mmCIF file of C-alpha atoms and ligand atoms in Angstrom:
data_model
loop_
_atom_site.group_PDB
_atom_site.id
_atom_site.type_symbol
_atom_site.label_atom_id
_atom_site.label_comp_id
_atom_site.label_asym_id
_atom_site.label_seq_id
_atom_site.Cartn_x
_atom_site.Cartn_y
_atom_site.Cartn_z
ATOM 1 C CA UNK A 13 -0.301 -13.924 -27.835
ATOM 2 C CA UNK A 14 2.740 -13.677 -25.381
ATOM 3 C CA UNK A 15 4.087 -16.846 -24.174
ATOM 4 C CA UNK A 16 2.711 -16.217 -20.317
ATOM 5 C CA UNK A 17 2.441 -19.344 -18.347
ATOM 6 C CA UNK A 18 -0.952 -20.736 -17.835
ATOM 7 C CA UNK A 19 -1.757 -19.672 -14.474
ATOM 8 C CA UNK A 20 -0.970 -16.196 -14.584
ATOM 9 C CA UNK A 21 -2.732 -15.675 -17.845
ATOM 10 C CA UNK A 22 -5.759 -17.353 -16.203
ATOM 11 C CA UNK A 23 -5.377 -15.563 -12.685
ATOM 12 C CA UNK A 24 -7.430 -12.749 -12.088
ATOM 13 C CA UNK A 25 -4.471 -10.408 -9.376
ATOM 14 C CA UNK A 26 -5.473 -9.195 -6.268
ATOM 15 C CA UNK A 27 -7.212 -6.437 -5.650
ATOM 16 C CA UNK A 28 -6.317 -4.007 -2.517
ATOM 17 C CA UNK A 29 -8.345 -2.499 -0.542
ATOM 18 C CA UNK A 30 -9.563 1.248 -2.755
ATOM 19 C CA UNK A 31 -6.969 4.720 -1.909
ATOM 20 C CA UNK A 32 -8.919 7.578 -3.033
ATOM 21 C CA UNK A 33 -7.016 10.359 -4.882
ATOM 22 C CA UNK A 34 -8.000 12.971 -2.633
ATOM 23 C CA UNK A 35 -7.044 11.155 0.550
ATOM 24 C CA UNK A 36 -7.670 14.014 2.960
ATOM 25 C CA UNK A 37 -11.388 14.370 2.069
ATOM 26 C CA UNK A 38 -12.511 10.965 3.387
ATOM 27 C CA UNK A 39 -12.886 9.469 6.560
ATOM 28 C CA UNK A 40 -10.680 5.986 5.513
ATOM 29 C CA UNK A 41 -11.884 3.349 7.792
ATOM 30 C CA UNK A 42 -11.094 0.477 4.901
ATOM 31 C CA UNK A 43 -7.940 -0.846 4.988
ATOM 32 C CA UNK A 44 -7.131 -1.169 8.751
ATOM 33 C CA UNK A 45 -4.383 1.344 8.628
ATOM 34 C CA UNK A 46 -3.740 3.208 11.912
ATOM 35 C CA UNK A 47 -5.100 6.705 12.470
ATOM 36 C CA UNK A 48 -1.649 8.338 14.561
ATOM 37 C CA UNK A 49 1.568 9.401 12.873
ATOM 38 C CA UNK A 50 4.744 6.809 13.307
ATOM 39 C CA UNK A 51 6.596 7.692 16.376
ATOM 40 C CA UNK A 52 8.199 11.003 16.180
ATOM 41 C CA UNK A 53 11.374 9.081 16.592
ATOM 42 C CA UNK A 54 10.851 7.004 13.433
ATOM 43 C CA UNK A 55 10.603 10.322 11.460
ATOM 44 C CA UNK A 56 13.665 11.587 12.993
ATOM 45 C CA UNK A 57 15.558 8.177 12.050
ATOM 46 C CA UNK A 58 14.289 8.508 8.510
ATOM 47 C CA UNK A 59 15.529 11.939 8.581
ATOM 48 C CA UNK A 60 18.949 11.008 9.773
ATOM 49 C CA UNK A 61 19.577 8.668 7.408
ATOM 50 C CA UNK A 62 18.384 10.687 4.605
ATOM 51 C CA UNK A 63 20.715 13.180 6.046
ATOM 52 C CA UNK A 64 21.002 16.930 5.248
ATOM 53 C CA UNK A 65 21.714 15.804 0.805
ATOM 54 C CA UNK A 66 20.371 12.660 0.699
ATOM 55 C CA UNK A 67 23.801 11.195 0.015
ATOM 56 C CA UNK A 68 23.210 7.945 1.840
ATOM 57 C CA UNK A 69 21.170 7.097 -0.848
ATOM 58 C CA UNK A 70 23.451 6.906 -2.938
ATOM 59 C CA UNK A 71 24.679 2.999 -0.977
ATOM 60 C CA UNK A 72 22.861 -0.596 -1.144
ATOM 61 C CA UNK A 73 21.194 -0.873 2.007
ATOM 62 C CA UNK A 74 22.448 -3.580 4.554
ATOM 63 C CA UNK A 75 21.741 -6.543 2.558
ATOM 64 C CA UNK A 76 20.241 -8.490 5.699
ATOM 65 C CA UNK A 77 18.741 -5.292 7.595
ATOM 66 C CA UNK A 78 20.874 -6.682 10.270
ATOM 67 C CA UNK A 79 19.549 -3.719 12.931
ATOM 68 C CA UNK A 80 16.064 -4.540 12.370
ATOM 69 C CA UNK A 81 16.877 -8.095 13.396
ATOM 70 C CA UNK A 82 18.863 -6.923 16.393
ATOM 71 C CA UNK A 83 16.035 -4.988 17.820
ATOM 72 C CA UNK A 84 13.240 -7.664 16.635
ATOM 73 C CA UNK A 85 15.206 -10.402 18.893
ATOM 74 C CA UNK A 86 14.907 -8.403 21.697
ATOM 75 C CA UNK A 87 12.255 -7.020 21.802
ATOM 76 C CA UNK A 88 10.209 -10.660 21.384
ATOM 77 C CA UNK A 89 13.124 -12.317 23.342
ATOM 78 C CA UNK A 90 14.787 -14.610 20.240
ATOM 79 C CA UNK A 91 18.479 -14.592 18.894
ATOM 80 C CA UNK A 92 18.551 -12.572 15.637
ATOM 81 C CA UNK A 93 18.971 -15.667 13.737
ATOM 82 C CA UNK A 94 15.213 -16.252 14.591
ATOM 83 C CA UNK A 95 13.999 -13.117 12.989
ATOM 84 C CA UNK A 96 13.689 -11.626 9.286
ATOM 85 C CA UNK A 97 12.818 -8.210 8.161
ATOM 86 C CA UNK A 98 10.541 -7.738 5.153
ATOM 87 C CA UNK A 99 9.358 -5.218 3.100
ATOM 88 C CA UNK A 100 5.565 -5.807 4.312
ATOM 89 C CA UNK A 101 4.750 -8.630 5.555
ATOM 90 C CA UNK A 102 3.253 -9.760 2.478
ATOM 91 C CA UNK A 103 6.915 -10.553 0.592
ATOM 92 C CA UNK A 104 7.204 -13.212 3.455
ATOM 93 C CA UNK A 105 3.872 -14.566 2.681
ATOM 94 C CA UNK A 106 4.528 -14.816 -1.239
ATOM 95 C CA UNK A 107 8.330 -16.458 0.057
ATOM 96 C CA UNK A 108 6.644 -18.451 1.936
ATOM 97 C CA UNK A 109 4.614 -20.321 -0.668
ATOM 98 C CA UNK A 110 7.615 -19.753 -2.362
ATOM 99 C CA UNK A 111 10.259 -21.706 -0.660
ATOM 100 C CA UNK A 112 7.447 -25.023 0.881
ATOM 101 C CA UNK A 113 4.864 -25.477 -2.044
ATOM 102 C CA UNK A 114 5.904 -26.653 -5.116
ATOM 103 C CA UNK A 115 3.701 -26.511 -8.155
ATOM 104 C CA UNK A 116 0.645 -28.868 -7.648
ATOM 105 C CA UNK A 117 1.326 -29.272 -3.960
ATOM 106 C CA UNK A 118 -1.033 -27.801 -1.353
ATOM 107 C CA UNK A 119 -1.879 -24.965 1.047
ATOM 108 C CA UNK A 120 -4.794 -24.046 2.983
ATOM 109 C CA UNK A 121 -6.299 -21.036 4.869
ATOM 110 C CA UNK A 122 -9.384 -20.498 6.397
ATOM 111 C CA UNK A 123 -12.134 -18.808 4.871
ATOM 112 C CA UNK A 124 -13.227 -16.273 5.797
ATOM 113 C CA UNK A 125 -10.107 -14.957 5.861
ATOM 114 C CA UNK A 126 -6.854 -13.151 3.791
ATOM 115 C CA UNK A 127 -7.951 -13.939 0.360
ATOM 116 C CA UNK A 128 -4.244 -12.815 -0.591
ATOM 117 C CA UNK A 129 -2.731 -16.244 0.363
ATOM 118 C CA UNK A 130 -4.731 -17.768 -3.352
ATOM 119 C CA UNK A 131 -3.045 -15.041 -5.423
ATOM 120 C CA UNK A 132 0.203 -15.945 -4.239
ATOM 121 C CA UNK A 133 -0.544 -20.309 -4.414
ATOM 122 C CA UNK A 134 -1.563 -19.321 -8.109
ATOM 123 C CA UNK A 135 1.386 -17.327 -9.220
ATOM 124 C CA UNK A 136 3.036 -20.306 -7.741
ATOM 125 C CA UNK A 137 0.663 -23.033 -9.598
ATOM 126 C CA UNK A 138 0.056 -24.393 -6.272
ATOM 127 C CA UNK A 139 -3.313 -25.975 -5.056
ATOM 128 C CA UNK A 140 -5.659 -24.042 -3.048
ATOM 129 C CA UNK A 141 -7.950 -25.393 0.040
ATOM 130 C CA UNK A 142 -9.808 -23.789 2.547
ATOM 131 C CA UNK A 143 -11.975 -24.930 5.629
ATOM 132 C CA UNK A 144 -14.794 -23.104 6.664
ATOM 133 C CA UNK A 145 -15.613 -21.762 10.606
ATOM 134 C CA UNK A 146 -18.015 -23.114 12.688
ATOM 135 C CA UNK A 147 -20.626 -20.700 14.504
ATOM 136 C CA UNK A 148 -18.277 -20.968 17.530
ATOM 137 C CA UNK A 149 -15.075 -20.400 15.189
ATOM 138 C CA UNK A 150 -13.617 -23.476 15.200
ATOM 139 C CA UNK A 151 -12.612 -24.965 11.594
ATOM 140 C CA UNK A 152 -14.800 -27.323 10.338
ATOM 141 C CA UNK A 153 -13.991 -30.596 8.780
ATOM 142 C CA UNK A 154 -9.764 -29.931 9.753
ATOM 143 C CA UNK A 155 -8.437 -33.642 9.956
ATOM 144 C CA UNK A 156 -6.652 -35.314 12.458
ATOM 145 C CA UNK A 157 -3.477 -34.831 10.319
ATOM 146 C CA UNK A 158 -3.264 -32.099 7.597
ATOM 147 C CA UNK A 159 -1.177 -32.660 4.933
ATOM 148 C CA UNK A 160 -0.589 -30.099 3.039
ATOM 149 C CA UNK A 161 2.578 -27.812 3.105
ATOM 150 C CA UNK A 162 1.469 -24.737 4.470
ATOM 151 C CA UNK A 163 -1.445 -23.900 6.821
ATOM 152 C CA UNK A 164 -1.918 -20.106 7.243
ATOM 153 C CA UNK A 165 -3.870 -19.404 10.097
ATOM 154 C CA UNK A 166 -4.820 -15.480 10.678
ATOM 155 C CA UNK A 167 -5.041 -14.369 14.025
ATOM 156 C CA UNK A 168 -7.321 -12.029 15.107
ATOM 157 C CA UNK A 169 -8.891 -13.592 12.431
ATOM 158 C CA UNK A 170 -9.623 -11.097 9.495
ATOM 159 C CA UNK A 171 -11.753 -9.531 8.858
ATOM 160 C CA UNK A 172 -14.379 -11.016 11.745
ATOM 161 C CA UNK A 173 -11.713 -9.908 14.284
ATOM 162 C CA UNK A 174 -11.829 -13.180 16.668
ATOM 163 C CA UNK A 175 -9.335 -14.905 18.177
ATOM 164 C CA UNK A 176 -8.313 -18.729 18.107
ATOM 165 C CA UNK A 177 -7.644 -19.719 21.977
ATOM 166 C CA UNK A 178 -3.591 -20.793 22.007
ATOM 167 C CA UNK A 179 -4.357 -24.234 23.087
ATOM 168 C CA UNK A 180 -6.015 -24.568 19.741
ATOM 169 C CA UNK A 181 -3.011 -22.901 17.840
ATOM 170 C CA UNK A 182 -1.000 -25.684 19.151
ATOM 171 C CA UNK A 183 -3.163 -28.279 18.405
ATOM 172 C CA UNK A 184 -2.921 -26.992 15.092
ATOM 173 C CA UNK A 185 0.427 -26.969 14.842
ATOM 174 C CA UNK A 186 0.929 -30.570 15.981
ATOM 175 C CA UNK A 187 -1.615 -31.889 13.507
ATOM 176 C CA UNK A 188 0.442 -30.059 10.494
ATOM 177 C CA UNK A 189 2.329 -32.147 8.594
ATOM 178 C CA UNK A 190 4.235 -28.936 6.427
ATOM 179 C CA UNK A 191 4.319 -25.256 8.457
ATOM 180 C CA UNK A 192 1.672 -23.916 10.073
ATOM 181 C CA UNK A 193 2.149 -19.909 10.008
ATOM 182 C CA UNK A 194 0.192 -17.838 12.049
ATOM 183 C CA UNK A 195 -0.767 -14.345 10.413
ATOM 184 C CA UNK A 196 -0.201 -11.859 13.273
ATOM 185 C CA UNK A 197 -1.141 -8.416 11.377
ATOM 186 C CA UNK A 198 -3.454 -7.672 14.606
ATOM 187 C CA UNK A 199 -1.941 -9.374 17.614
ATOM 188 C CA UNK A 200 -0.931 -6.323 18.773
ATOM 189 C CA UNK A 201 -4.015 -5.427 19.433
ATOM 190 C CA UNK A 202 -4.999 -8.562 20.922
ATOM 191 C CA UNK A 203 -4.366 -9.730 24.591
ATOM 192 C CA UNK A 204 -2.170 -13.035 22.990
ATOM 193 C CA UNK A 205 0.242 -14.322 20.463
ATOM 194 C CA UNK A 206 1.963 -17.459 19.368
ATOM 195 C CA UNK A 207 5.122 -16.418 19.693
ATOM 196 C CA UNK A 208 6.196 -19.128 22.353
ATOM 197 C CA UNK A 209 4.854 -21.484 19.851
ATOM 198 C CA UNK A 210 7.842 -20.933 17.745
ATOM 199 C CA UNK A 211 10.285 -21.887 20.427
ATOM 200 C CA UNK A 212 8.236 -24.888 20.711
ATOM 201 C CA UNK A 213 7.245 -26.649 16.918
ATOM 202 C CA UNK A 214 9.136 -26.292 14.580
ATOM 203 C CA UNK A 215 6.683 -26.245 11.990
ATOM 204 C CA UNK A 216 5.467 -22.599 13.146
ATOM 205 C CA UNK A 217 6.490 -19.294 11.663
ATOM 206 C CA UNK A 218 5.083 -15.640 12.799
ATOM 207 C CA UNK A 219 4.542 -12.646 10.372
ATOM 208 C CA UNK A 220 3.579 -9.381 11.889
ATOM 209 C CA UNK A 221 3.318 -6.285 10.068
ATOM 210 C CA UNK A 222 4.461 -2.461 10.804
ATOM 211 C CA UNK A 223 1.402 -1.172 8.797
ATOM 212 C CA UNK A 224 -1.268 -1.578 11.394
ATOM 213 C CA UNK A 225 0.311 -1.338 15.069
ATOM 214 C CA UNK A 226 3.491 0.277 14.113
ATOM 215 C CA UNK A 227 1.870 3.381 12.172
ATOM 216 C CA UNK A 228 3.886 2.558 8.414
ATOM 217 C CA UNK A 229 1.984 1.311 6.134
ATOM 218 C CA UNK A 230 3.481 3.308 3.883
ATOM 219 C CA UNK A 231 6.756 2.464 4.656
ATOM 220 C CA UNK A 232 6.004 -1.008 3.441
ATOM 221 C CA UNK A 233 7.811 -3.394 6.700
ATOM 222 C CA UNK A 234 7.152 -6.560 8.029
ATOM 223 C CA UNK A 235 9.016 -9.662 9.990
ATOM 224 C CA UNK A 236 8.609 -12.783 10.837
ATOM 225 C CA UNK A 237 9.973 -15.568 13.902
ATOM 226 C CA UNK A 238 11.110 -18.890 13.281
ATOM 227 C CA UNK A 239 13.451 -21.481 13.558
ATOM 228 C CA UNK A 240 16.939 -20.553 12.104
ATOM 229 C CA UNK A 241 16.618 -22.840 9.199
ATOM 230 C CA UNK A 242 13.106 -21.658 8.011
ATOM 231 C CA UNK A 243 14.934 -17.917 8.150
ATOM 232 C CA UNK A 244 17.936 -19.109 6.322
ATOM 233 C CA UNK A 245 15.228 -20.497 3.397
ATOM 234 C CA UNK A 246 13.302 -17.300 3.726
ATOM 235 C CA UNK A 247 17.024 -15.458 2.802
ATOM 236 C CA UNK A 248 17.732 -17.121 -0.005
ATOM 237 C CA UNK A 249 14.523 -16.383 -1.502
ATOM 238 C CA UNK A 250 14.188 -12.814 -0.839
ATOM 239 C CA UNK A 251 15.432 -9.591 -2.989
ATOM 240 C CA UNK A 252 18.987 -9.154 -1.353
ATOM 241 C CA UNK A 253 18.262 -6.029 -0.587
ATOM 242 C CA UNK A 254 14.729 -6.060 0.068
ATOM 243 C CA UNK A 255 14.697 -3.427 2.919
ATOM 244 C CA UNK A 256 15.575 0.309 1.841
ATOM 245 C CA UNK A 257 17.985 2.098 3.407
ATOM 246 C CA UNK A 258 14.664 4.723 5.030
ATOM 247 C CA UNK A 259 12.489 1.604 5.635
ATOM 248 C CA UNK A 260 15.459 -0.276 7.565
ATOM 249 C CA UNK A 261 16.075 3.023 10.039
ATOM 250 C CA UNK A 262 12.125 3.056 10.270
ATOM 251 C CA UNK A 263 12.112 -0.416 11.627
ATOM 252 C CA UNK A 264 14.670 -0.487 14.520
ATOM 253 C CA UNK A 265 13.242 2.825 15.508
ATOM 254 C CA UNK A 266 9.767 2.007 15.946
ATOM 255 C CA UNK A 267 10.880 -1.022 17.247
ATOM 256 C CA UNK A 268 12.687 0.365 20.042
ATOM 257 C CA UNK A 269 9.862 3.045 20.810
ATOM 258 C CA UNK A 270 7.614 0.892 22.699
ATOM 259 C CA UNK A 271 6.521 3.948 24.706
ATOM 260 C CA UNK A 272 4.982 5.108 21.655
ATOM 261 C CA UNK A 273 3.815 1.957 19.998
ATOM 262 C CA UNK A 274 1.555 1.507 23.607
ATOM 263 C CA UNK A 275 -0.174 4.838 24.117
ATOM 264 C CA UNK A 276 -1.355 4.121 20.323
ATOM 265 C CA UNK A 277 -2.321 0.900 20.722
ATOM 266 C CA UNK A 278 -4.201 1.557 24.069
ATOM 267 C CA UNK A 279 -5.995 4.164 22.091
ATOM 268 C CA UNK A 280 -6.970 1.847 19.578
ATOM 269 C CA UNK A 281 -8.584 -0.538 21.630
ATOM 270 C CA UNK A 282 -10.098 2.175 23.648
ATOM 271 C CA UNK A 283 -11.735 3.857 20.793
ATOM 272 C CA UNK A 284 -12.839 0.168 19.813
ATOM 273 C CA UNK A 285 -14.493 -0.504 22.713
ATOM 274 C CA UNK A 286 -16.798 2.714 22.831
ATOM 275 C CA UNK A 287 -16.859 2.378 19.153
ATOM 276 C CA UNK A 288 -18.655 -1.354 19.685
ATOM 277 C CA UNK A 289 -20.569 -0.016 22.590
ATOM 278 C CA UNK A 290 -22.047 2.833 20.149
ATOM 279 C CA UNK A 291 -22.886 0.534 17.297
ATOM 280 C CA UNK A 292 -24.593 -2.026 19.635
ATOM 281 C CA UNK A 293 -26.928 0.940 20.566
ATOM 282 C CA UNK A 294 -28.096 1.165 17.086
ATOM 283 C CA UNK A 295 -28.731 -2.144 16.874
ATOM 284 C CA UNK A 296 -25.901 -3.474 15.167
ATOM 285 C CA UNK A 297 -25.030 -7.068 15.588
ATOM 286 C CA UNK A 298 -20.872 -6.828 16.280
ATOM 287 C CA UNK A 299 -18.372 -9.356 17.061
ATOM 288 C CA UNK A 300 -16.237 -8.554 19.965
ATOM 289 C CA UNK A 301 -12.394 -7.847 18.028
ATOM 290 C CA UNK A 302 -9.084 -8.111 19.310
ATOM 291 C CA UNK A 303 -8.012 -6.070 16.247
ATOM 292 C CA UNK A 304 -7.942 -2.555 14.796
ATOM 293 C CA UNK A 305 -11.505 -3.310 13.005
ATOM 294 C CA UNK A 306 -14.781 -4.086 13.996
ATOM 295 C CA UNK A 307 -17.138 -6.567 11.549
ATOM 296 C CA UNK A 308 -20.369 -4.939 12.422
ATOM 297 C CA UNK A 309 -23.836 -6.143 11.027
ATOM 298 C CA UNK A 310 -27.002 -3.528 10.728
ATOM 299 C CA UNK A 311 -30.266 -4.937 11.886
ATOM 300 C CA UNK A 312 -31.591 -5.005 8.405
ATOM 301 C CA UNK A 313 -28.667 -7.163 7.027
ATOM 302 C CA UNK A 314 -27.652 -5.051 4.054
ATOM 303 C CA UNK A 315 -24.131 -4.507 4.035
ATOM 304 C CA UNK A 316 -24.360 -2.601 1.242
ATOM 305 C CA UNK A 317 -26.864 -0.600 1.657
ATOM 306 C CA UNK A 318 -24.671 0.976 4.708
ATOM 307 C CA UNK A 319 -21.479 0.834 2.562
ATOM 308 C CA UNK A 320 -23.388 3.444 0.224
ATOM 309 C CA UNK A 321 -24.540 5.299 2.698
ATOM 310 C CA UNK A 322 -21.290 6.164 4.401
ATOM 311 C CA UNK A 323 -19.610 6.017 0.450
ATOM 312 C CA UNK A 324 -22.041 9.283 0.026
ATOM 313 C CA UNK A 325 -20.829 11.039 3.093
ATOM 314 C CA UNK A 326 -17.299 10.067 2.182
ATOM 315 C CA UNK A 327 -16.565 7.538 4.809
ATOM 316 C CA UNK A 328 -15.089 4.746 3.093
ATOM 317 C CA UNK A 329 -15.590 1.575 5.199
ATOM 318 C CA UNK A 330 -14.942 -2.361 3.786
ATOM 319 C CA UNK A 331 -17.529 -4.151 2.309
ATOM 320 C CA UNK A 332 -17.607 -8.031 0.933
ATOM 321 C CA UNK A 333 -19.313 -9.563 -2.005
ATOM 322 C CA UNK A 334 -18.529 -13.117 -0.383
ATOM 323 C CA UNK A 335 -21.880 -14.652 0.883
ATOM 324 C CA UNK A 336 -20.724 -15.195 3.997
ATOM 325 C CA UNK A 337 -19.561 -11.434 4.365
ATOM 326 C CA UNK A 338 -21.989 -9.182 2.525
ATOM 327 C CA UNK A 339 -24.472 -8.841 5.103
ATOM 328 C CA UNK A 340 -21.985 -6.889 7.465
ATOM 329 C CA UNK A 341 -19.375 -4.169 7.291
ATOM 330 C CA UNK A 342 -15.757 -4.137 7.669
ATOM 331 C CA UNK A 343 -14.982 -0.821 9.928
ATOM 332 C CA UNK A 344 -11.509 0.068 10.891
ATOM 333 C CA UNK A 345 -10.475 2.189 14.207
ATOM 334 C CA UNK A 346 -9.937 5.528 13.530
ATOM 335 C CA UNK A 347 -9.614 8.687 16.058
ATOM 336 C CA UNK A 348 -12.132 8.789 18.801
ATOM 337 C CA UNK A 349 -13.700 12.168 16.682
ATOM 338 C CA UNK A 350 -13.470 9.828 13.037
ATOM 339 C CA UNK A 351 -16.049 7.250 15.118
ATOM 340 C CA UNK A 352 -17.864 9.796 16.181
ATOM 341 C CA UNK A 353 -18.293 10.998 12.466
ATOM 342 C CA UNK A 354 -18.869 7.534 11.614
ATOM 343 C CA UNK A 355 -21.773 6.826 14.534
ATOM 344 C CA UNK A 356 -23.612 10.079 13.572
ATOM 345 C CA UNK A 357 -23.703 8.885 9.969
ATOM 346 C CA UNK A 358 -24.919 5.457 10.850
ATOM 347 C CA UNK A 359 -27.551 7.141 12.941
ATOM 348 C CA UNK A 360 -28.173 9.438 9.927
ATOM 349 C CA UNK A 361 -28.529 6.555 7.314
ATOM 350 C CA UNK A 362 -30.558 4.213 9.721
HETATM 351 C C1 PLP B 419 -2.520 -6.054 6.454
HETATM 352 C C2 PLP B 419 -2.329 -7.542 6.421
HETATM 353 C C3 PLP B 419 -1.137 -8.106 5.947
HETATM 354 C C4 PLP B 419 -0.149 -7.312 5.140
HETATM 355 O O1 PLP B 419 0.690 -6.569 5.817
HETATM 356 P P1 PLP B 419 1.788 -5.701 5.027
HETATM 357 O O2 PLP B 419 2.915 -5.739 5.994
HETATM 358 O O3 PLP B 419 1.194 -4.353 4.864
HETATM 359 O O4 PLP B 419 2.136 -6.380 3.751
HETATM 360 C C5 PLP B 419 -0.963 -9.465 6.042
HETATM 361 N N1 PLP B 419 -1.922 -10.258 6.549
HETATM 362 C C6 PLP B 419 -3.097 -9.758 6.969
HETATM 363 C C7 PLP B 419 -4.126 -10.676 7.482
HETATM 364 C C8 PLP B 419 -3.327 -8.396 6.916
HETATM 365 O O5 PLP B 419 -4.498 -7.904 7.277
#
């Protein structure tokens, strides 16, 4: 046998969300990715610095995607020493864990929510605890002081879609002993965020990601806020250059195309408002989302059921073995006409 270390013979690695081979033959609605092309902008800055040969390939990237930090710090009103570009927002997760839990030593999430955050605590060897929600989404059995060194706190909560009011954010944040990060992958989508929260504890750190709002999943970006000294740990951790030299012109131009960034995003919530509307018509028991997904329930209960249904007219939605998940759907936001697609089938499948 190779000489692995115990917990990553014993760890099972995450699983992502299913790409089908013949990606233009399905309806994708799994994986929360957004429906519209990046800003034309971001493919002409991708362009540019390809240039006509390609030859700026042949140079390292800026080692601390400096330009992405520039236009990060404006845009969310912080001095560049507040910010760090990733390549998804996931690397800052996994240097998270990285650089405040030791082996043995604690994190937490909630559950339901990114599952992700246990892969990373066991490639690390660290401990793993989760609280549950109550039926009015508060987290049961949190104590008056947590103690453990990271807290990760998704919000909209994923993949119900919820959000946690600020006030309780903070309260959060003052009852962490380590960092408390808050998960942003959907607040652009949502009418809040915790960004002031950074200015204020400095136990709190910020990840967003490109992939949903910003149109580049593919492109594989992410950032996060926090105090200069959190970002200065984050730096040492991280590949030195982790950012491409195509991913880094990506960022500051969809960044600085927040003309674009808002029609999508208006469309997006749009689309999920009739979209909710539609599905309450069939009966469908939905919970009202400030994200780019919708966790719908059919009145019989059987997640799955519906999952095969759609599967068979190759609409590929989310489902959940978890208990507390399997009873509902996981349905992303497409185009207006992809819901439309997706409504007749439900009608179709009953
Ligand atoms: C999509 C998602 C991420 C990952 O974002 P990437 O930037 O694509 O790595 C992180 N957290 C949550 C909750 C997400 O849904």
């Amino acid at each position: 046998m190779i000489p692995l270390r115990k917990n990553i013979q014993q760890m099972a690695g995450y699983v992502p969300g299913f790409q089908p081979p013949d990606e233009a033959a399905w309806i994708k609605l799994n994986t929360n990715e957004n429906p519209y092309p990046p800003s034309p902008k971001v493919v002409a800055a991708i362009l540019a610095e390809l240039g006509g040969d390609g030859g700026n390939l042949r140079k390292y990237p800026d080692a601390a995607s400096r330009a992405g930090r520039v236009a990060a710090g404006k845009l969310y009103g912080f001095d560049p020493s507040w910010v760090i570009m990733a390549n998804g927002s996931d690397e800052l997760l996994n240097n998270l864990i990285r650089a405040f839990a030791g082996e043995e030593e604690e994190i937490a999430f909630v559950h339901p929510s990114y599952t992700y955050y246990a892969t990373l605590a066991e490639i690390q060897g660290a401990r793993v605890r989760t609280f549950g929600l109550t039926e009015k989404w508060e987290l049961a059995d949190f104590p008056a002081r947590y103690e453990g060194k990271l807290f990760f706190l998704v919000n909209p909560n994923a993949p119900l879609g919820f959000t946690y009011p600020l006030e309780f954010i903070e309260n959060l944040a003052q009852r962490c002993a380590g960092m408390l990060v808050v998960d942003e992958a959907y607040a652009d989508f949502a009418d809040e965020n915790a960004l002031a929260l950074v200015k204020k504890y400095e136990n709190v750190v910020v990840t967003r990601t490109f992939s949903k709002s910003y149109c580049l999943a593919g492109m594989r970006l992410g950032l996060a806020v926090a105090r200069p000294e959190v970002i200065a740990a984050l730096d040492k951790i991280r590949d030195h250059y982790n950012l491409d030299r195509l991913a880094q012109a990506a960022a500051t131009a969809a960044l600085e195309d927040q003309a674009y960034f808002a029609e999508c995003v208006r469309k997006i919530r749009e689309t999920r408002a009739w979209f909710t509307g539609e599905l309450r018509v069939l009966g469908y028991g939905v919970i009202p989302s400030r994200a780019n997904f919708v966790f719908a329930t059919p009145p019989d209960r059987n997640g799955k059921r519906v999952y095969d249904g759609l599967y068979q007219r190759k609409i590929l939605v989310r489902h959940f073995s978890d208990p507390l998940l399997a009873e509902g759907l996981r349905i992303s936001i497409g185009t207006r006409e992809e819901m439309e697609r997706t409504i007749e089938a439900l009608r179709e499948i009953g």
